[in-house]
PDB file of C-alpha atoms in Angstrom:
ATOM      1  CA  MET A 263     114.281 129.168 173.776  1.00 41.00           C
ATOM      2  CA  SER A 264     116.979 126.860 175.058  1.00 43.00           C
ATOM      3  CA  PRO A 265     118.177 124.094 172.723  1.00 46.00           C
ATOM      4  CA  ALA A 266     116.807 121.382 175.015  1.00 46.00           C
ATOM      5  CA  GLU A 267     113.232 122.642 174.871  1.00 50.00           C
ATOM      6  CA  PRO A 268     110.891 121.030 172.355  1.00 50.00           C
ATOM      7  CA  ASP A 269     109.789 123.422 169.624  1.00 50.00           C
ATOM      8  CA  ASP A 270     106.347 124.291 168.202  1.00 67.00           C
ATOM      9  CA  GLY A 271     104.188 122.937 171.009  1.00 75.00           C
ATOM     10  CA  HIS A 272     104.949 119.254 170.430  1.00 83.00           C
ATOM     11  CA  GLY A 273     106.314 117.006 173.184  1.00 89.00           C
ATOM     12  CA  ILE A 274     108.946 115.088 171.239  1.00 91.00           C
ATOM     13  CA  VAL A 275     112.445 115.211 172.738  1.00 93.00           C
ATOM     14  CA  CYS A 276     115.466 113.979 170.846  1.00 93.00           C
ATOM     15  CA  THR A 277     117.987 111.984 172.890  1.00 93.00           C
ATOM     16  CA  LEU A 278     120.455 111.592 170.082  1.00 93.00           C
ATOM     17  CA  ASP A 279     123.342 113.090 172.050  1.00 91.00           C
ATOM     18  CA  GLU A 280     122.965 110.465 174.783  1.00 93.00           C
ATOM     19  CA  VAL A 281     122.972 107.598 172.269  1.00 94.00           C
ATOM     20  CA  LEU A 282     125.994 109.123 170.522  1.00 94.00           C
ATOM     21  CA  ARG A 283     127.823 109.418 173.837  1.00 94.00           C
ATOM     22  CA  GLU A 284     127.060 105.765 174.646  1.00 93.00           C
ATOM     23  CA  ARG A 285     128.322 104.696 171.222  1.00 91.00           C
ATOM     24  CA  GLY A 286     131.344 106.989 171.407  1.00 93.00           C
ATOM     25  CA  MET A 287     130.404 108.522 168.066  1.00 93.00           C
ATOM     26  CA  THR A 288     130.559 112.149 166.994  1.00 94.00           C
ATOM     27  CA  LEU A 289     127.773 114.004 165.218  1.00 93.00           C
ATOM     28  CA  THR A 290     130.023 114.533 162.191  1.00 93.00           C
ATOM     29  CA  GLU A 291     130.722 110.807 161.925  1.00 94.00           C
ATOM     30  CA  LEU A 292     127.018 110.001 162.191  1.00 94.00           C
ATOM     31  CA  ALA A 293     126.220 112.620 159.563  1.00 93.00           C
ATOM     32  CA  ASP A 294     128.782 111.050 157.190  1.00 93.00           C
ATOM     33  CA  ARG A 295     127.402 107.565 157.673  1.00 93.00           C
ATOM     34  CA  VAL A 296     123.740 108.554 157.495  1.00 92.00           C
ATOM     35  CA  GLY A 297     124.201 110.869 154.520  1.00 91.00           C
ATOM     36  CA  VAL A 298     122.668 113.936 156.178  1.00 90.00           C
ATOM     37  CA  THR A 299     124.393 117.262 156.748  1.00 91.00           C
ATOM     38  CA  VAL A 300     125.810 117.999 160.201  1.00 92.00           C
ATOM     39  CA  VAL A 301     123.653 121.122 160.293  1.00 90.00           C
ATOM     40  CA  ASN A 302     120.466 119.066 159.870  1.00 89.00           C
ATOM     41  CA  LEU A 303     121.522 116.522 162.466  1.00 92.00           C
ATOM     42  CA  SER A 304     122.375 119.350 164.837  1.00 93.00           C
ATOM     43  CA  VAL A 305     118.864 120.753 164.314  1.00 90.00           C
ATOM     44  CA  LEU A 306     117.474 117.329 165.263  1.00 92.00           C
ATOM     45  CA  LYS A 307     119.798 116.885 168.234  1.00 92.00           C
ATOM     46  CA  ASN A 308     118.964 120.323 169.664  1.00 91.00           C
ATOM     47  CA  ASN A 309     115.195 119.756 169.358  1.00 90.00           C
ATOM     48  CA  ARG A 310     114.719 122.412 166.722  1.00 87.00           C
ATOM     49  CA  ALA A 311     113.394 119.996 164.085  1.00 88.00           C
ATOM     50  CA  ARG A 312     109.679 120.084 163.288  1.00 85.00           C
ATOM     51  CA  ALA A 313     109.603 116.887 161.257  1.00 88.00           C
ATOM     52  CA  VAL A 314     111.880 113.931 160.508  1.00 91.00           C
ATOM     53  CA  ARG A 315     111.811 111.919 157.290  1.00 91.00           C
ATOM     54  CA  PHE A 316     111.245 108.189 157.843  1.00 94.00           C
ATOM     55  CA  SER A 317     114.286 107.537 155.634  1.00 93.00           C
ATOM     56  CA  THR A 318     116.482 109.740 157.878  1.00 93.00           C
ATOM     57  CA  LEU A 319     115.153 108.059 161.032  1.00 94.00           C
ATOM     58  CA  THR A 320     115.708 104.591 159.560  1.00 95.00           C
ATOM     59  CA  ALA A 321     119.288 105.442 158.593  1.00 95.00           C
ATOM     60  CA  ILE A 322     120.078 106.906 162.036  1.00 95.00           C
ATOM     61  CA  CYS A 323     118.695 103.842 163.845  1.00 95.00           C
ATOM     62  CA  GLU A 324     120.550 101.456 161.523  1.00 95.00           C
ATOM     63  CA  VAL A 325     123.875 103.239 161.991  1.00 95.00           C
ATOM     64  CA  LEU A 326     123.468 103.527 165.760  1.00 94.00           C
ATOM     65  CA  GLY A 327     121.966 100.031 166.119  1.00 93.00           C
ATOM     66  CA  CYS A 328     119.043 101.261 168.177  1.00 94.00           C
ATOM     67  CA  GLY A 329     115.282 101.664 167.997  1.00 94.00           C
ATOM     68  CA  VAL A 330     113.270 104.779 167.266  1.00 94.00           C
ATOM     69  CA  ALA A 331     112.338 105.108 170.959  1.00 94.00           C
ATOM     70  CA  ASP A 332     116.026 105.336 171.873  1.00 93.00           C
ATOM     71  CA  VAL A 333     116.405 108.466 169.750  1.00 93.00           C
ATOM     72  CA  LEU A 334     112.988 110.116 170.084  1.00 94.00           C
ATOM     73  CA  GLN A 335     110.897 110.191 173.230  1.00 91.00           C
ATOM     74  CA  LEU A 336     107.684 111.855 174.289  1.00 89.00           C
ATOM     75  CA  GLY A 337     108.710 114.408 176.927  1.00 81.00           C
ATOM     76  CA  ASP A 338     106.614 115.979 179.675  1.00 68.00           C
TER      77      ASP A 338
ATOM     78  CA  MET B  54     127.217 133.919 138.388  1.00 68.00           C
ATOM     79  CA  ALA B  55     123.446 133.952 137.895  1.00 75.00           C
ATOM     80  CA  ALA B  56     122.920 134.387 141.632  1.00 75.00           C
ATOM     81  CA  ARG B  57     125.289 137.356 141.705  1.00 80.00           C
ATOM     82  CA  ARG B  58     123.507 138.925 138.754  1.00 82.00           C
ATOM     83  CA  SER B  59     120.186 138.388 140.494  1.00 82.00           C
ATOM     84  CA  ARG B  60     121.506 140.027 143.680  1.00 82.00           C
ATOM     85  CA  SER B  61     122.799 142.999 141.679  1.00 87.00           C
ATOM     86  CA  LEU B  62     119.411 143.341 139.989  1.00 89.00           C
ATOM     87  CA  MET B  63     117.632 143.245 143.331  1.00 89.00           C
ATOM     88  CA  LEU B  64     119.987 145.917 144.669  1.00 92.00           C
ATOM     89  CA  LEU B  65     119.231 148.084 141.638  1.00 94.00           C
ATOM     90  CA  VAL B  66     115.472 147.608 142.098  1.00 94.00           C
ATOM     91  CA  GLN B  67     115.833 148.482 145.771  1.00 94.00           C
ATOM     92  CA  ALA B  68     117.744 151.679 144.924  1.00 95.00           C
ATOM     93  CA  VAL B  69     115.112 152.674 142.333  1.00 96.00           C
ATOM     94  CA  LEU B  70     112.305 152.094 144.859  1.00 96.00           C
ATOM     95  CA  LEU B  71     114.086 154.213 147.466  1.00 96.00           C
ATOM     96  CA  ALA B  72     114.630 156.969 144.892  1.00 96.00           C
ATOM     97  CA  LEU B  73     110.931 156.856 143.954  1.00 96.00           C
ATOM     98  CA  CYS B  74     109.938 157.013 147.620  1.00 96.00           C
ATOM     99  CA  VAL B  75     112.200 160.008 148.277  1.00 96.00           C
ATOM    100  CA  THR B  76     111.064 161.793 145.093  1.00 93.00           C
ATOM    101  CA  THR B  77     107.383 161.239 145.873  1.00 93.00           C
ATOM    102  CA  SER B  78     107.909 162.472 149.437  1.00 94.00           C
ATOM    103  CA  LEU B  79     109.698 165.596 148.183  1.00 89.00           C
ATOM    104  CA  VAL B  80     106.940 166.347 145.668  1.00 86.00           C
ATOM    105  CA  LEU B  81     104.383 165.778 148.415  1.00 89.00           C
ATOM    106  CA  ALA B  82     106.207 168.088 150.839  1.00 88.00           C
ATOM    107  CA  GLY B  83     106.708 170.700 148.120  1.00 81.00           C
ATOM    108  CA  TRP B  84     103.033 170.611 147.318  1.00 80.00           C
ATOM    109  CA  VAL B  85     101.775 170.693 150.903  1.00 85.00           C
ATOM    110  CA  PHE B  86     104.125 173.440 152.081  1.00 84.00           C
ATOM    111  CA  GLY B  87     104.389 175.293 148.773  1.00 78.00           C
ATOM    112  CA  TYR B  88     102.202 177.884 147.074  1.00 74.00           C
ATOM    113  CA  ASN B  89      99.235 175.578 146.435  1.00 72.00           C
ATOM    114  CA  GLY B  90      99.358 174.229 149.943  1.00 79.00           C
ATOM    115  CA  PHE B  91      99.962 176.197 153.099  1.00 79.00           C
ATOM    116  CA  GLY B  92     102.366 178.673 151.513  1.00 77.00           C
ATOM    117  CA  LEU B  93     105.137 178.088 154.032  1.00 78.00           C
ATOM    118  CA  VAL B  94     107.744 177.830 151.271  1.00 74.00           C
ATOM    119  CA  SER B  95     108.023 180.497 148.605  1.00 71.00           C
ATOM    120  CA  ASP B  96     107.338 179.273 145.086  1.00 65.00           C
ATOM    121  CA  SER B  97     110.654 180.697 143.869  1.00 68.00           C
ATOM    122  CA  ASP B  98     112.509 178.572 146.442  1.00 69.00           C
ATOM    123  CA  LEU B  99     111.186 175.335 144.969  1.00 66.00           C
ATOM    124  CA  PRO B 100     112.715 173.426 142.032  1.00 68.00           C
ATOM    125  CA  GLY B 101     110.871 173.926 138.752  1.00 67.00           C
ATOM    126  CA  GLN B 102     109.034 170.597 138.923  1.00 62.00           C
ATOM    127  CA  LEU B 103     107.507 171.454 142.290  1.00 60.00           C
ATOM    128  CA  ARG B 104     106.304 174.955 141.464  1.00 62.00           C
ATOM    129  CA  ALA B 105     102.632 175.788 141.156  1.00 55.00           C
ATOM    130  CA  GLY B 106     101.212 175.719 137.662  1.00 55.00           C
ATOM    131  CA  GLU B 107      99.278 178.817 136.685  1.00 46.00           C
ATOM    132  CA  SER B 108      96.072 176.805 136.289  1.00 45.00           C
ATOM    133  CA  ASN B 109      96.423 175.481 139.798  1.00 55.00           C
ATOM    134  CA  ALA B 110      97.531 178.644 141.532  1.00 62.00           C
ATOM    135  CA  GLN B 111      94.221 178.867 143.404  1.00 76.00           C
ATOM    136  CA  PRO B 112      92.177 176.033 144.889  1.00 84.00           C
ATOM    137  CA  SER B 113      89.657 175.059 142.238  1.00 86.00           C
ATOM    138  CA  GLU B 114      87.107 172.333 141.611  1.00 89.00           C
ATOM    139  CA  PRO B 115      85.374 171.064 138.458  1.00 90.00           C
ATOM    140  CA  VAL B 116      81.648 171.852 138.657  1.00 92.00           C
ATOM    141  CA  LEU B 117      78.479 171.673 136.581  1.00 92.00           C
ATOM    142  CA  VAL B 118      76.875 175.062 135.963  1.00 90.00           C
ATOM    143  CA  HIS B 119      73.103 174.744 135.985  1.00 89.00           C
ATOM    144  CA  GLY B 120      70.283 176.716 134.413  1.00 86.00           C
ATOM    145  CA  GLU B 121      70.592 179.475 131.852  1.00 85.00           C
ATOM    146  CA  GLU B 122      74.161 180.229 132.948  1.00 84.00           C
ATOM    147  CA  GLY B 123      75.335 176.724 132.077  1.00 83.00           C
ATOM    148  CA  VAL B 124      73.639 176.753 128.713  1.00 84.00           C
ATOM    149  CA  ALA B 125      74.990 180.216 128.037  1.00 86.00           C
ATOM    150  CA  THR B 126      78.556 179.068 128.773  1.00 81.00           C
ATOM    151  CA  VAL B 127      78.418 176.290 126.193  1.00 81.00           C
ATOM    152  CA  ALA B 128      76.523 178.447 123.715  1.00 82.00           C
ATOM    153  CA  ALA B 129      79.167 181.154 124.027  1.00 83.00           C
ATOM    154  CA  ALA B 130      81.943 178.620 123.501  1.00 79.00           C
ATOM    155  CA  ASN B 131      80.183 177.139 120.467  1.00 76.00           C
ATOM    156  CA  GLU B 132      79.680 180.602 119.068  1.00 79.00           C
ATOM    157  CA  VAL B 133      83.381 181.248 119.352  1.00 78.00           C
ATOM    158  CA  ILE B 134      84.442 178.064 117.547  1.00 72.00           C
ATOM    159  CA  GLY B 135      81.646 178.572 115.084  1.00 67.00           C
ATOM    160  CA  VAL B 136      83.180 181.884 114.139  1.00 49.00           C
ATOM    161  CA  LEU B 137      86.641 180.387 114.120  1.00 51.00           C
ATOM    162  CA  SER B 138      85.605 177.346 112.087  1.00 51.00           C
ATOM    163  CA  GLY B 139      84.140 179.669 109.544  1.00 49.00           C
ATOM    164  CA  ARG B 140      87.626 181.043 109.069  1.00 48.00           C
ATOM    165  CA  THR B 141      89.403 177.685 109.117  1.00 45.00           C
ATOM    166  CA  THR B 142      86.961 175.370 107.370  1.00 44.00           C
ATOM    167  CA  GLN B 143      89.709 173.961 105.174  1.00 44.00           C
ATOM    168  CA  THR B 144      91.467 172.455 108.189  1.00 47.00           C
ATOM    169  CA  GLY B 145      88.354 170.560 109.178  1.00 49.00           C
ATOM    170  CA  ASP B 146      87.912 172.380 112.491  1.00 53.00           C
ATOM    171  CA  GLY B 147      84.339 173.240 111.587  1.00 54.00           C
ATOM    172  CA  SER B 148      83.128 169.796 112.754  1.00 70.00           C
ATOM    173  CA  SER B 149      83.857 170.414 116.435  1.00 73.00           C
ATOM    174  CA  GLU B 150      81.259 171.353 119.034  1.00 77.00           C
ATOM    175  CA  PHE B 151      81.129 172.050 122.756  1.00 80.00           C
ATOM    176  CA  TYR B 152      78.584 170.214 124.839  1.00 82.00           C
ATOM    177  CA  GLY B 153      77.764 169.853 128.534  1.00 85.00           C
ATOM    178  CA  ASN B 154      77.856 172.515 131.190  1.00 86.00           C
ATOM    179  CA  GLY B 155      81.178 171.872 132.914  1.00 87.00           C
ATOM    180  CA  ALA B 156      83.456 174.574 134.295  1.00 87.00           C
ATOM    181  CA  PHE B 157      86.157 175.051 136.896  1.00 89.00           C
ATOM    182  CA  LEU B 158      85.260 177.006 140.002  1.00 91.00           C
ATOM    183  CA  SER B 159      88.094 178.915 141.657  1.00 89.00           C
ATOM    184  CA  LEU B 160      87.662 179.060 145.415  1.00 88.00           C
ATOM    185  CA  LEU B 161      89.235 182.362 146.337  1.00 85.00           C
ATOM    186  CA  ALA B 162      88.466 182.785 150.017  1.00 82.00           C
ATOM    187  CA  LEU B 163      88.515 179.422 151.721  1.00 87.00           C
ATOM    188  CA  ALA B 164      88.426 179.187 155.502  1.00 89.00           C
ATOM    189  CA  GLY B 165      91.433 177.620 157.212  1.00 88.00           C
ATOM    190  CA  THR B 166      89.837 174.195 157.676  1.00 92.00           C
ATOM    191  CA  GLN B 167      88.490 174.228 154.117  1.00 92.00           C
ATOM    192  CA  HIS B 168      91.898 175.002 152.685  1.00 89.00           C
ATOM    193  CA  ALA B 169      93.488 172.318 154.878  1.00 90.00           C
ATOM    194  CA  ALA B 170      90.909 169.775 153.675  1.00 93.00           C
ATOM    195  CA  TRP B 171      91.448 170.793 150.035  1.00 91.00           C
ATOM    196  CA  VAL B 172      95.228 170.374 150.406  1.00 89.00           C
ATOM    197  CA  ALA B 173      94.901 167.124 152.382  1.00 91.00           C
ATOM    198  CA  VAL B 174      92.724 165.275 149.875  1.00 92.00           C
ATOM    199  CA  ARG B 175      95.132 166.236 147.084  1.00 88.00           C
ATOM    200  CA  ALA B 176      98.160 165.211 149.118  1.00 90.00           C
ATOM    201  CA  LEU B 177      96.703 161.833 150.137  1.00 92.00           C
ATOM    202  CA  PRO B 178      97.316 159.984 146.812  1.00 91.00           C
ATOM    203  CA  ALA B 179     100.995 161.017 146.873  1.00 92.00           C
ATOM    204  CA  LEU B 180     101.204 159.998 150.525  1.00 94.00           C
ATOM    205  CA  VAL B 181      99.698 156.582 149.742  1.00 94.00           C
ATOM    206  CA  LEU B 182     102.120 156.234 146.826  1.00 94.00           C
ATOM    207  CA  ALA B 183     105.120 157.143 149.007  1.00 96.00           C
ATOM    208  CA  VAL B 184     104.054 154.542 151.586  1.00 96.00           C
ATOM    209  CA  ILE B 185     103.673 151.921 148.835  1.00 95.00           C
ATOM    210  CA  TRP B 186     107.173 152.709 147.491  1.00 96.00           C
ATOM    211  CA  TRP B 187     108.547 152.413 151.035  1.00 96.00           C
ATOM    212  CA  LEU B 188     106.804 149.071 151.650  1.00 95.00           C
ATOM    213  CA  LEU B 189     108.114 147.757 148.333  1.00 95.00           C
ATOM    214  CA  PHE B 190     111.612 148.988 149.203  1.00 95.00           C
ATOM    215  CA  ARG B 191     111.485 147.247 152.588  1.00 94.00           C
ATOM    216  CA  GLY B 192     110.047 144.138 150.931  1.00 92.00           C
ATOM    217  CA  VAL B 193     112.925 143.894 148.452  1.00 92.00           C
ATOM    218  CA  GLN B 194     115.352 144.568 151.310  1.00 91.00           C
ATOM    219  CA  GLY B 195     113.784 141.643 153.194  1.00 88.00           C
ATOM    220  CA  VAL B 196     114.000 139.386 150.138  1.00 88.00           C
ATOM    221  CA  ARG B 197     117.702 140.221 149.786  1.00 87.00           C
ATOM    222  CA  GLY B 198     118.332 139.610 153.468  1.00 85.00           C
ATOM    223  CA  ARG B 199     116.254 136.611 154.437  1.00 80.00           C
ATOM    224  CA  GLY B 200     114.858 135.226 151.192  1.00 80.00           C
ATOM    225  CA  GLY B 201     111.589 135.779 149.389  1.00 82.00           C
ATOM    226  CA  PHE B 202     109.013 133.603 151.098  1.00 87.00           C
ATOM    227  CA  THR B 203     108.900 135.128 154.570  1.00 90.00           C
ATOM    228  CA  ARG B 204     105.992 136.297 156.697  1.00 91.00           C
ATOM    229  CA  SER B 205     107.303 139.879 156.790  1.00 91.00           C
ATOM    230  CA  VAL B 206     107.256 140.103 152.971  1.00 92.00           C
ATOM    231  CA  ALA B 207     103.720 138.632 152.998  1.00 94.00           C
ATOM    232  CA  ARG B 208     102.649 141.230 155.597  1.00 94.00           C
ATOM    233  CA  ARG B 209     104.031 144.072 153.474  1.00 94.00           C
ATOM    234  CA  MET B 210     102.259 142.728 150.389  1.00 95.00           C
ATOM    235  CA  TRP B 211      99.067 142.575 152.421  1.00 96.00           C
ATOM    236  CA  ALA B 212      99.518 146.210 153.508  1.00 96.00           C
ATOM    237  CA  ILE B 213     100.113 147.299 149.899  1.00 96.00           C
ATOM    238  CA  GLY B 214      96.994 145.408 148.797  1.00 97.00           C
ATOM    239  CA  VAL B 215      94.880 147.127 151.460  1.00 96.00           C
ATOM    240  CA  LEU B 216      96.285 150.544 150.542  1.00 96.00           C
ATOM    241  CA  VAL B 217      95.510 150.008 146.855  1.00 95.00           C
ATOM    242  CA  ALA B 218      92.135 148.265 147.253  1.00 95.00           C
ATOM    243  CA  VAL B 219      90.727 150.419 150.051  1.00 94.00           C
ATOM    244  CA  GLY B 220      92.987 153.461 150.347  1.00 93.00           C
ATOM    245  CA  LEU B 221      92.810 154.737 146.776  1.00 92.00           C
ATOM    246  CA  PRO B 222      89.004 154.402 146.357  1.00 93.00           C
ATOM    247  CA  LEU B 223      88.634 156.009 149.799  1.00 94.00           C
ATOM    248  CA  VAL B 224      90.800 158.915 148.655  1.00 94.00           C
ATOM    249  CA  GLN B 225      88.521 159.362 145.611  1.00 94.00           C
ATOM    250  CA  VAL B 226      85.436 159.441 147.833  1.00 96.00           C
ATOM    251  CA  LEU B 227      87.074 161.860 150.285  1.00 96.00           C
ATOM    252  CA  ARG B 228      88.156 164.145 147.464  1.00 94.00           C
ATOM    253  CA  TRP B 229      84.635 164.183 146.069  1.00 96.00           C
ATOM    254  CA  GLU B 230      83.107 164.840 149.496  1.00 96.00           C
ATOM    255  CA  VAL B 231      85.485 167.726 150.168  1.00 96.00           C
ATOM    256  CA  ALA B 232      84.774 169.189 146.704  1.00 95.00           C
ATOM    257  CA  ARG B 233      81.039 168.959 147.395  1.00 96.00           C
ATOM    258  CA  TRP B 234      81.472 170.649 150.772  1.00 95.00           C
ATOM    259  CA  LEU B 235      83.581 173.477 149.342  1.00 94.00           C
ATOM    260  CA  VAL B 236      81.283 174.154 146.389  1.00 94.00           C
ATOM    261  CA  GLU B 237      78.109 173.968 148.472  1.00 93.00           C
ATOM    262  CA  SER B 238      79.516 176.443 150.963  1.00 93.00           C
ATOM    263  CA  SER B 239      80.714 178.823 148.244  1.00 92.00           C
ATOM    264  CA  SER B 240      78.897 181.752 146.678  1.00 90.00           C
ATOM    265  CA  ALA B 241      78.496 179.634 143.493  1.00 90.00           C
ATOM    266  CA  ALA B 242      76.339 177.023 145.247  1.00 91.00           C
ATOM    267  CA  ARG B 243      73.235 178.719 143.792  1.00 90.00           C
ATOM    268  CA  ILE B 244      74.065 177.673 140.215  1.00 91.00           C
ATOM    269  CA  ALA B 245      76.872 175.076 140.447  1.00 92.00           C
ATOM    270  CA  THR B 246      77.245 171.562 141.808  1.00 93.00           C
ATOM    271  CA  VAL B 247      80.041 169.027 141.812  1.00 94.00           C
ATOM    272  CA  PRO B 248      79.604 166.276 139.151  1.00 94.00           C
ATOM    273  CA  ALA B 249      78.446 162.880 140.454  1.00 93.00           C
ATOM    274  CA  LEU B 250      81.168 160.676 141.939  1.00 93.00           C
ATOM    275  CA  ASP B 251      82.767 158.617 139.183  1.00 90.00           C
ATOM    276  CA  LEU B 252      84.493 155.961 141.272  1.00 91.00           C
ATOM    277  CA  ASP B 253      87.383 154.293 139.467  1.00 90.00           C
ATOM    278  CA  LEU B 254      87.214 150.589 140.386  1.00 90.00           C
ATOM    279  CA  TRP B 255      90.572 149.616 138.886  1.00 93.00           C
ATOM    280  CA  PRO B 256      92.510 150.247 142.125  1.00 93.00           C
ATOM    281  CA  PHE B 257      90.029 148.005 143.935  1.00 94.00           C
ATOM    282  CA  ALA B 258      90.512 145.195 141.397  1.00 95.00           C
ATOM    283  CA  VAL B 259      94.303 145.533 141.398  1.00 96.00           C
ATOM    284  CA  GLY B 260      94.335 145.690 145.203  1.00 96.00           C
ATOM    285  CA  LEU B 261      92.297 142.480 145.414  1.00 97.00           C
ATOM    286  CA  VAL B 262      94.788 140.744 143.121  1.00 97.00           C
ATOM    287  CA  ILE B 263      97.625 141.888 145.406  1.00 97.00           C
ATOM    288  CA  LEU B 264      95.701 140.657 148.476  1.00 97.00           C
ATOM    289  CA  VAL B 265      95.218 137.230 146.861  1.00 97.00           C
ATOM    290  CA  MET B 266      98.933 137.135 146.072  1.00 96.00           C
ATOM    291  CA  ALA B 267      99.735 138.174 149.658  1.00 96.00           C
ATOM    292  CA  SER B 268      97.615 135.308 151.010  1.00 96.00           C
ATOM    293  CA  THR B 269      99.382 132.868 148.699  1.00 96.00           C
ATOM    294  CA  TRP B 270     102.715 134.347 149.761  1.00 94.00           C
ATOM    295  CA  ARG B 271     101.855 133.846 153.430  1.00 93.00           C
ATOM    296  CA  GLU B 272     100.987 130.214 152.698  1.00 94.00           C
ATOM    297  CA  ALA B 273     104.327 129.793 150.936  1.00 93.00           C
ATOM    298  CA  ALA B 274     106.096 131.365 153.930  1.00 91.00           C
ATOM    299  CA  SER B 275     104.428 128.823 156.249  1.00 88.00           C
ATOM    300  CA  MET B 276     105.483 125.970 153.970  1.00 87.00           C
ATOM    301  CA  ARG B 277     109.017 127.335 153.926  1.00 86.00           C
ATOM    302  CA  ASP B 278     109.049 127.475 157.726  1.00 81.00           C
ATOM    303  CA  ASP B 279     107.903 123.851 157.851  1.00 78.00           C
ATOM    304  CA  LEU B 280     110.574 122.795 155.386  1.00 81.00           C
ATOM    305  CA  ALA B 281     113.208 124.665 157.391  1.00 78.00           C
ATOM    306  CA  GLY B 282     112.557 122.312 160.320  1.00 80.00           C
ATOM    307  CA  LEU B 283     112.484 119.128 158.262  1.00 87.00           C
ATOM    308  CA  VAL B 284     115.410 116.761 158.800  1.00 85.00           C
TER     309      VAL B 284
END
């Protein structure tokens, strides 16, 4: 399975890397500000996550100044 | 510190399980290929623990002797202890008595397939035990490597449960069927039969408990997988 493929039969695709690139922010910096480990954020970024806590999603959107749909999208 | 101690304990348990598996396999091989089995290995070549006991030097089966012969066997035995108890009344031995018509039938000239069946049904429990030790060994190895609540550990627990719940009672039935076949095809069939099957249900109960635990374990493994993907 390539990192870009959604896992477990769901169609959710994480576009976190694009938002980070636009903001000029690294994953480590985001992890520090959100209060989540880099490993967990990497799991999310590479579409290996099966579930995301609302609290984690809220913190990510607040730090990046974006909406949920900017980070998570329903793929094909 | 506690984690290291736990890992050391697990390693010790794993080593013990491997030793038990190897020992059981050696005993099994010694029995199958030794004097009681197919006689491919001389009795004197085996370690003391694996040698044939005198009482088991020939294939034999417990039987019930019917008719006058059965009664006579018990009567003769009672006569003997009656005489003996008369001499040793002060020790209290005079209160003992033989009853029933049980005896052991030595099967001296079994055909090749009969002997193979007799050896096989006696080797099966040790074989099942060796497989269980091996599955436990691999299970502990998996716990040490990838953690406890994994699907592979659950699968091994399931296999152990099936072996205990189904395998061991099946071995009892097979052993009884083979005994019946051997006795009925022997020259003693006229006066002797194999006692009724006394199926021990404890393995079935214990096996069911293990199967329930295996199902729970599999559920826990699924929950662990879900948690592993939670961000």
